[in-house]
Each structure stands twice: as structure tokens, then as C-alpha cells.
Amino acid sequence: MRVAIIGLPRSGKTTIFNAATRGRIAVGDFSARSSANVGVAKVPDPRLARLTAMFNPEKVVPAEITYVDFPGPPPGQENAPTFSGETVTALQKADAILHVVRGFENPSAPHPKGSVDPWRDIDAVGFDLLFADIALIDRRIQRVTEGLRGSRASERDNSLKDIEVLKSVQADLEAGKPMRGRTLNDSEKRALRDTFLVSTLPYLVALNIGESDIPRSVELEAELARRVTGTLTGSAAIAGQLEMELGQMAEAEEKEFRASLGAGEPGLERMIRLCYRAAGLISFLTVGPDEVRAWPVAEHTPAQKAAGRVHSDIERGFIRAEVVAYNDLVSAGGLAETRKAGTLRAEGKDYVVKDGDVINFLFSV
Ligand SMILES: Nc1nc2c(ncn2[C@@H]2O[C@H](COP(=O)(O)OP(=O)(O)O)[C@@H](O)[C@H]2O)c(=O)[nH]1
Ligand SMILES: [Mg+2]
């Protein structure tokens, strides 16, 4: 699972990348680097702490998300189109897009547009995403058109139909409609078969707020939710700089600081979970004295395929799955108790795994 981070220069992409992955990449460094930063974030899951208390395992392994942070354009080209061909290719390899939008004032890091206006930037980058797809379809139309020459009559008919469909998809994009969550009919599927459109990707917005705006974050998030709408979208306000600094502290120190900041889930944790959910992922859990672990699988994954996440042998030699819902395990107080309570079930290979299922796979190889 890869999340591509996009946004204007100095919106705090690298800062939020560092916060999410607990990394220490230099921020405010737009010219020197030419390669993307790649790092892993742990998906916060309070269930793991509860299960750790119950099983006292040697190891606890949360689910992970990979974040990719792209370098900005070189100085002097900061108002060039947000997405170079290279970036679009990178987006096509991602599972979700995280758009970091600048909400903080910082005179020593000037905004490329001269003023801080997050709502303007959300619209502009949203348009750039649509525009990237319009350009991808343009190129596809061009290729199909070139193929018309010297083609047989039947092929020609199909190609002309494809061009018509491509143009109508393009018209939707031009009207401001992203492809996210849209089911393609057969002729659209055929016309778009070699074209991965970036506006199909789940889209999350992280509003990077300054510390002085933390008291307003509920209000700002409500405004964000009004502006970022539709299937496969999500948004959160994050104090990026503060989160990065907290993430670089020793654990005990971080806890103390967070406590002094007040209760509530940090925006950063919510953002990571939003990315996970928006990309269609859920977690099943495995427990035992060696390891308590959250495993990411796509929604609607059957048990045998889920077993393959743990090990290919378990998928191949799958016999059955012993499954108990996390809440039932907690209320029973232990695995043995779930047997007595009758909440531990035997499920076959086609059982659809649910978020929070605690699973023991039985297999033979
Ligand atoms: N005051 C303040 N400055 C920030 C915040 N986030 C980032 N910055 C500063 O803005 C500049 C650009 O940040 P960076 O993460 O490199 O942005 P990027 O170009 O989008 O990767 C750096 O000087 C950061 O220290 C924030 O939340 N508050
Ligand atoms: Mg950066």
C-alpha cells in the first residue's frame, strides 16, 4: 500500500512525511534532492494495545503504509504545472493520493502564490489532477488515431468507437468530475484499457495548520469536509511541524508533551487511518505468545486469500479458519473463554474476512 504525497512547494509535504514515518529528512530543502523520499508509517490501532495486555507477546506488529514524498520543482519553476510527466507516472503506481495543503503562516518559507489560502490551493491541485487525466486521454486518443491508418474495417470501427468514448470521459473530467468510485461500462473499460487515470485514486487532504490554529482545528475540519467530498475521499487538519517534532522525541518525552497538549486523537493518526480506509484496506488480527499482529487486506477478501498474507504455505494448505470478532474476544477475556461462549467460529475458505477478525488459520502442507 503506497500513498503518494502531493502539494505545492513549501506546503509541508516533507514535514508531514517525517511526522507520519518518524523520519528525519531535511525540510525546506527543495533544490538539492531529485529523488523521492520513501518511508513506512505504522497504522495506529488501539486494539493492538488491548491484545498485547491479553497475550503478553514478544512482538507487536502493526499494519503499515508506505508514503512517497516527491521533491518539489527547482526554484524559479515553482508555478509550473504541479505534475511533471515523471510525477504522473509515479502517481499511477500509487494506491492513494495525499494532498498536503498549506494552512500555516511562515514568512521565512514564502508560499509560491504569495499568500496562504488553503481553499484556493485545494481547488487548484484538484484541477491539476483532472488536467493530468485529460492529458493522459489526449495521448491515448492520439495513439488510437495513429493506429487508424492502414487498419482493417472491423478494427477501424472499434477504434472510432473508442475515440468517441474517450472524448466523453474527457468531457466529464473537463466538467470537474473525477473518475473516483465510478464504475466503467464495457466500452469505457475497453477504451481505457491501457490508461491508468490518476483521478480514480482515493484522495485525502491533509490541511497543515500552524500551532496557533490548533484551537480552531474542529472548525477547520468541518470546513474541509464541506470542500472535500465524494466517494473515496477524506480529510484531516494536522499541525505538521508540531507532529514532526513530537515524532522525533523519545517515547516517554513524547507522551508527556502530548498529555500537556490535551486529550483527543492527533490529526496525524487520524490521517494515517483515513489513508488506510480510503484505499479500501481493513485489518485482521493474529494473536499468540510470539506475536500480536495486524494484517492489511482489501475489503471483501476471502479467508484463504487472507491466509496468504501470513504465508503462502498457509494459503496453499488451507483447511479452515478459527475466527472470533475482536469485541467478542475482549468481552470473553481470552481465547479459551470464546470457545465456551460459542463466539469462536470455524469458517471455510470463502468466508469474507471482516475488520477486527482475530483469526487462527489451520493448514497442512
Ligand atoms: N510554521 C510552520 N512552518 C512549517 C510547517 N510545516 C512546514 N513548515 C516549514 O515550511 C517549509 C517547507 O516545509 P517542507 O516540509 O519542506 O515543505 P515541502 O516543500 O512541501 O516538502 C520548511 O521551512 C518548514 O519548516 C508548519 O506546520 N508550521
Ligand atoms: Mg519536500
mmCIF file of C-alpha atoms and ligand atoms in Angstrom, residues 5-18 25-30 37 69-73 78 100 102-110 208-211 238-245, ligand 1:
data_model
loop_
_atom_site.group_PDB
_atom_site.id
_atom_site.type_symbol
_atom_site.label_atom_id
_atom_site.label_comp_id
_atom_site.label_asym_id
_atom_site.label_seq_id
_atom_site.Cartn_x
_atom_site.Cartn_y
_atom_site.Cartn_z
ATOM 1 C CA ILE A 5 2.120 12.832 -1.171
ATOM 2 C CA ILE A 6 1.473 15.807 -3.441
ATOM 3 C CA GLY A 7 1.073 19.548 -2.905
ATOM 4 C CA LEU A 8 2.583 22.921 -3.652
ATOM 5 C CA PRO A 9 6.189 23.688 -2.725
ATOM 6 C CA ARG A 10 6.579 24.554 0.983
ATOM 7 C CA SER A 11 3.140 23.246 1.920
ATOM 8 C CA GLY A 12 4.866 20.911 4.372
ATOM 9 C CA LYS A 13 4.893 17.643 2.405
ATOM 10 C CA THR A 14 8.286 16.553 3.716
ATOM 11 C CA THR A 15 7.338 17.747 7.207
ATOM 12 C CA ILE A 16 4.199 15.572 7.205
ATOM 13 C CA PHE A 17 6.123 12.699 5.610
ATOM 14 C CA ASN A 18 8.575 12.906 8.511
ATOM 15 C CA ILE A 25 14.578 14.112 6.119
ATOM 16 C CA ALA A 26 15.692 17.751 5.869
ATOM 17 C CA VAL A 27 12.696 20.034 5.311
ATOM 18 C CA GLY A 28 12.631 23.252 3.321
ATOM 19 C CA ASP A 29 15.145 21.625 1.005
ATOM 20 C CA PHE A 30 13.620 21.917 -2.442
ATOM 21 C CA ASN A 37 11.595 10.032 -0.097
ATOM 22 C CA ASP A 69 7.217 12.245 -0.849
ATOM 23 C CA PHE A 70 8.220 13.845 -4.128
ATOM 24 C CA PRO A 71 10.827 16.583 -4.446
ATOM 25 C CA GLY A 72 9.467 19.951 -5.495
ATOM 26 C CA PRO A 73 10.230 21.749 -8.747
ATOM 27 C CA GLU A 78 7.501 26.878 -8.783
ATOM 28 C CA VAL A 100 -0.866 18.374 1.715
ATOM 29 C CA ARG A 102 -0.701 24.764 3.450
ATOM 30 C CA GLY A 103 -2.643 26.427 6.247
ATOM 31 C CA PHE A 104 0.263 27.858 8.245
ATOM 32 C CA GLU A 105 1.900 31.260 8.048
ATOM 33 C CA ASN A 106 5.683 31.278 7.926
ATOM 34 C CA PRO A 107 7.400 34.341 6.429
ATOM 35 C CA SER A 108 10.733 32.536 6.208
ATOM 36 C CA ALA A 109 9.192 29.942 3.862
ATOM 37 C CA PRO A 110 7.124 32.034 1.416
ATOM 38 C CA ASN A 208 -1.212 21.539 7.507
ATOM 39 C CA ILE A 209 -2.062 24.067 10.211
ATOM 40 C CA GLY A 210 0.205 26.192 12.364
ATOM 41 C CA GLU A 211 0.242 25.702 16.117
ATOM 42 C CA ILE A 238 -2.723 18.350 11.115
ATOM 43 C CA ALA A 239 -0.215 20.521 12.929
ATOM 44 C CA GLY A 240 2.572 19.133 10.761
ATOM 45 C CA GLN A 241 5.561 20.822 12.295
ATOM 46 C CA LEU A 242 4.486 20.018 15.857
ATOM 47 C CA GLU A 243 3.708 16.398 14.912
ATOM 48 C CA MET A 244 7.127 16.052 13.299
ATOM 49 C CA GLU A 245 8.847 17.394 16.391
HETATM 50 N N1 LIG B 1 5.423 27.455 10.929
HETATM 51 C C1 LIG B 1 5.324 26.301 10.290
HETATM 52 N N2 LIG B 1 6.224 26.027 9.347
HETATM 53 C C2 LIG B 1 6.122 24.842 8.689
HETATM 54 C C3 LIG B 1 5.079 23.911 8.973
HETATM 55 N N3 LIG B 1 5.224 22.842 8.160
HETATM 56 C C4 LIG B 1 6.304 23.107 7.390
HETATM 57 N N4 LIG B 1 6.866 24.314 7.717
HETATM 58 C C5 LIG B 1 8.040 24.950 7.115
HETATM 59 O O1 LIG B 1 7.804 25.161 5.740
HETATM 60 C C6 LIG B 1 8.977 24.894 4.986
HETATM 61 C C7 LIG B 1 8.693 23.858 3.912
HETATM 62 O O2 LIG B 1 8.391 22.627 4.535
HETATM 63 P P1 LIG B 1 8.589 21.252 3.728
HETATM 64 O O3 LIG B 1 8.050 20.166 4.592
HETATM 65 O O4 LIG B 1 9.970 21.108 3.251
HETATM 66 O O5 LIG B 1 7.592 21.522 2.508
HETATM 67 P P2 LIG B 1 7.508 20.789 1.074
HETATM 68 O O6 LIG B 1 8.234 21.661 0.131
HETATM 69 O O7 LIG B 1 6.050 20.749 0.760
HETATM 70 O O8 LIG B 1 8.111 19.426 1.233
HETATM 71 C C8 LIG B 1 10.042 24.458 5.971
HETATM 72 O O9 LIG B 1 10.834 25.575 6.280
HETATM 73 C C9 LIG B 1 9.231 24.012 7.163
HETATM 74 O O10 LIG B 1 9.959 24.168 8.360
HETATM 75 C C10 LIG B 1 4.126 24.250 9.995
HETATM 76 O O11 LIG B 1 3.194 23.478 10.316
HETATM 77 N N5 LIG B 1 4.300 25.456 10.629
#
